[in-house]
C-alpha positions as protocol buffer text, in pm:
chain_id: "A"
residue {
  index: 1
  type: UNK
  ca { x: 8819 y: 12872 z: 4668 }
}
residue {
  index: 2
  type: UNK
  ca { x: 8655 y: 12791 z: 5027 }
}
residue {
  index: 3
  type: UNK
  ca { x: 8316 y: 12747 z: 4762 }
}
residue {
  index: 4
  type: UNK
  ca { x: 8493 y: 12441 z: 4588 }
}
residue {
  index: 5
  type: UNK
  ca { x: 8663 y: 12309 z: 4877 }
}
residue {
  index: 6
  type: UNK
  ca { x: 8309 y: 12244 z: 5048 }
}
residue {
  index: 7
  type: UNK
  ca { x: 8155 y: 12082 z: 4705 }
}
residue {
  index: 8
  type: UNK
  ca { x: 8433 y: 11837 z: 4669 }
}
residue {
  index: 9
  type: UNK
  ca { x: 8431 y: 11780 z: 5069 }
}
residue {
  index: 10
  type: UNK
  ca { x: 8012 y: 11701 z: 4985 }
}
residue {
  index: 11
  type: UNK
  ca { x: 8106 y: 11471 z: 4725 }
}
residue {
  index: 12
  type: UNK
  ca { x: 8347 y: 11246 z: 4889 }
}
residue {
  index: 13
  type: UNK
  ca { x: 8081 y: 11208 z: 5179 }
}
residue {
  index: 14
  type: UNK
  ca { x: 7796 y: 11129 z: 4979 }
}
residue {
  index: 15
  type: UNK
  ca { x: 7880 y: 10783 z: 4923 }
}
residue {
  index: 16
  type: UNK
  ca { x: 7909 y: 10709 z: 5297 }
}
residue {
  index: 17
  type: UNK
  ca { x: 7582 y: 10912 z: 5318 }
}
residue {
  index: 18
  type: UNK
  ca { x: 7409 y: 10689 z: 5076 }
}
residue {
  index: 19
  type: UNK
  ca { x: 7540 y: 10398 z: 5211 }
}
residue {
  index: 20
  type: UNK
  ca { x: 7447 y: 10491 z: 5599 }
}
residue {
  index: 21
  type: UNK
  ca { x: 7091 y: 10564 z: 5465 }
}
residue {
  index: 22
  type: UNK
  ca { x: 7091 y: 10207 z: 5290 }
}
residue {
  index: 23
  type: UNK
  ca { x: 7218 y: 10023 z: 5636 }
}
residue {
  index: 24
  type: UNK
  ca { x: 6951 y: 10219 z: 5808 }
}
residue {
  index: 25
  type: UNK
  ca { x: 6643 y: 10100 z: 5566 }
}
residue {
  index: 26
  type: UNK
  ca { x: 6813 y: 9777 z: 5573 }
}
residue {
  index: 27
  type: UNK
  ca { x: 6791 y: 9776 z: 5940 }
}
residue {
  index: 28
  type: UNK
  ca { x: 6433 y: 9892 z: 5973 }
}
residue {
  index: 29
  type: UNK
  ca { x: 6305 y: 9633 z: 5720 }
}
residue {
  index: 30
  type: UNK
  ca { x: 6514 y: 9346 z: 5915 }
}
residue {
  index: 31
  type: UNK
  ca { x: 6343 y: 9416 z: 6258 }
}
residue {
  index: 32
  type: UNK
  ca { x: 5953 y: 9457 z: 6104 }
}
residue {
  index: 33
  type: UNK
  ca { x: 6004 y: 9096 z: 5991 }
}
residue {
  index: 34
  type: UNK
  ca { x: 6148 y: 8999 z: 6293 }
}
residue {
  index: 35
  type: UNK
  ca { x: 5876 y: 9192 z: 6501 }
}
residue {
  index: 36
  type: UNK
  ca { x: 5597 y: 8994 z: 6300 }
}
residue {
  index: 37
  type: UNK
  ca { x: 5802 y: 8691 z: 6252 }
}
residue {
  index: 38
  type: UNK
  ca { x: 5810 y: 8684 z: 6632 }
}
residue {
  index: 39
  type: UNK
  ca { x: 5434 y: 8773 z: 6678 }
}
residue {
  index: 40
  type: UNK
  ca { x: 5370 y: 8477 z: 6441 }
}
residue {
  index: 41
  type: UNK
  ca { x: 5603 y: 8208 z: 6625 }
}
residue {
  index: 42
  type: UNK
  ca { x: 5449 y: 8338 z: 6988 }
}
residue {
  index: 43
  type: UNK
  ca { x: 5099 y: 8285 z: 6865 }
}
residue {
  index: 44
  type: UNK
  ca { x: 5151 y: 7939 z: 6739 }
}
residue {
  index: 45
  type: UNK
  ca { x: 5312 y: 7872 z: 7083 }
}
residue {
  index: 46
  type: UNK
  ca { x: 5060 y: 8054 z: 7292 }
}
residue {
  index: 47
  type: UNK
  ca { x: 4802 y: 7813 z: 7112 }
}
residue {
  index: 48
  type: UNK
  ca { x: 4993 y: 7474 z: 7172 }
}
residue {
  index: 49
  type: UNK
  ca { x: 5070 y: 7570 z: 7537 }
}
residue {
  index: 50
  type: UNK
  ca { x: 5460 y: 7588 z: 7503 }
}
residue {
  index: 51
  type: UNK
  ca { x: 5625 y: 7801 z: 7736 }
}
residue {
  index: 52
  type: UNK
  ca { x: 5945 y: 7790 z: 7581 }
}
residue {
  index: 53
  type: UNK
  ca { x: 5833 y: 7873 z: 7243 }
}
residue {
  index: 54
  type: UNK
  ca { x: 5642 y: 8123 z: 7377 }
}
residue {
  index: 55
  type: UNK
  ca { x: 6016 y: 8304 z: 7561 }
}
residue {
  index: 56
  type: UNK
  ca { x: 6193 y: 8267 z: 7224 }
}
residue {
  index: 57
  type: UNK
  ca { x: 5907 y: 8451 z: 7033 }
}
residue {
  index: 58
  type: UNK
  ca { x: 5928 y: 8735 z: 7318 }
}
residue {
  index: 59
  type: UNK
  ca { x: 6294 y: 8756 z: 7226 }
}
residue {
  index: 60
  type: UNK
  ca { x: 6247 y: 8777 z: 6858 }
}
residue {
  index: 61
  type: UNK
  ca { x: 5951 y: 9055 z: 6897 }
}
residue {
  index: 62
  type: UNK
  ca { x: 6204 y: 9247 z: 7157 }
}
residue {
  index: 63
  type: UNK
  ca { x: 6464 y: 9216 z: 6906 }
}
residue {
  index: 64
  type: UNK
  ca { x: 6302 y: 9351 z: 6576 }
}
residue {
  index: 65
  type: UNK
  ca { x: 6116 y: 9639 z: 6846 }
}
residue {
  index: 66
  type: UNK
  ca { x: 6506 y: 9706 z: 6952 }
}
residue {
  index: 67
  type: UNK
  ca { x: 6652 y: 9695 z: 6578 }
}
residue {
  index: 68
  type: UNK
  ca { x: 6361 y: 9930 z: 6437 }
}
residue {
  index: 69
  type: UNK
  ca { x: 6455 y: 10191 z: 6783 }
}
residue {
  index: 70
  type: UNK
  ca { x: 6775 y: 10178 z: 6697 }
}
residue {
  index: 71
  type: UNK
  ca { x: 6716 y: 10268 z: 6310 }
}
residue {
  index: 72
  type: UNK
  ca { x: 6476 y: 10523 z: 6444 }
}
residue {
  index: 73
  type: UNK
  ca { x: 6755 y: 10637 z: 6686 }
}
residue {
  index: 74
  type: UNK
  ca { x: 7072 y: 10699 z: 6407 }
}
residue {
  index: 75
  type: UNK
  ca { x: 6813 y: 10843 z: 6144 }
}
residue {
  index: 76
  type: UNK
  ca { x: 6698 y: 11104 z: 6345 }
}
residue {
  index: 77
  type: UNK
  ca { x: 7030 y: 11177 z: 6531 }
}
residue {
  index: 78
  type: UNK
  ca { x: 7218 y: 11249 z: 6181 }
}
């Protein structure tokens, strides 16, 4: 009885499961193209000379570096 009880208890999480591993890839993918996005937009502005271009691309690379940790972080802590 305690056999069955555990399948259907794996079978009601496995959605949530799938889904978790979906928000995670989702996540991962989302930051690399910010990370290069970033490295992209702070090259063009480290060529023209603008300082302020060159402070938002530092906050996009930080941003995708922070959103792949993170995805890093939950996939290896479940």
């Amino acid at each position: 009885m305690t056999g069955t009880a555990i399948l259907a208890a794996a079978s009601y999480t496995h959605a949530i499961t799938s889904l978790k591993g979906v928000l995670i890839s989702i996540g991962s993918a989302i930051g690399a193209v910010m990370l290069v996005y970033g490295g992209i937009k702070f090259a063009m502005a480290f060529r023209q000379m603008d300082q302020q271009g060159e402070h938002q691309a530092v906050y996009s690379v930080v941003a995708g570096g922070v959103l792949i940790g993170l995805s890093a972080l939950v996939n290896a802590l479940t």
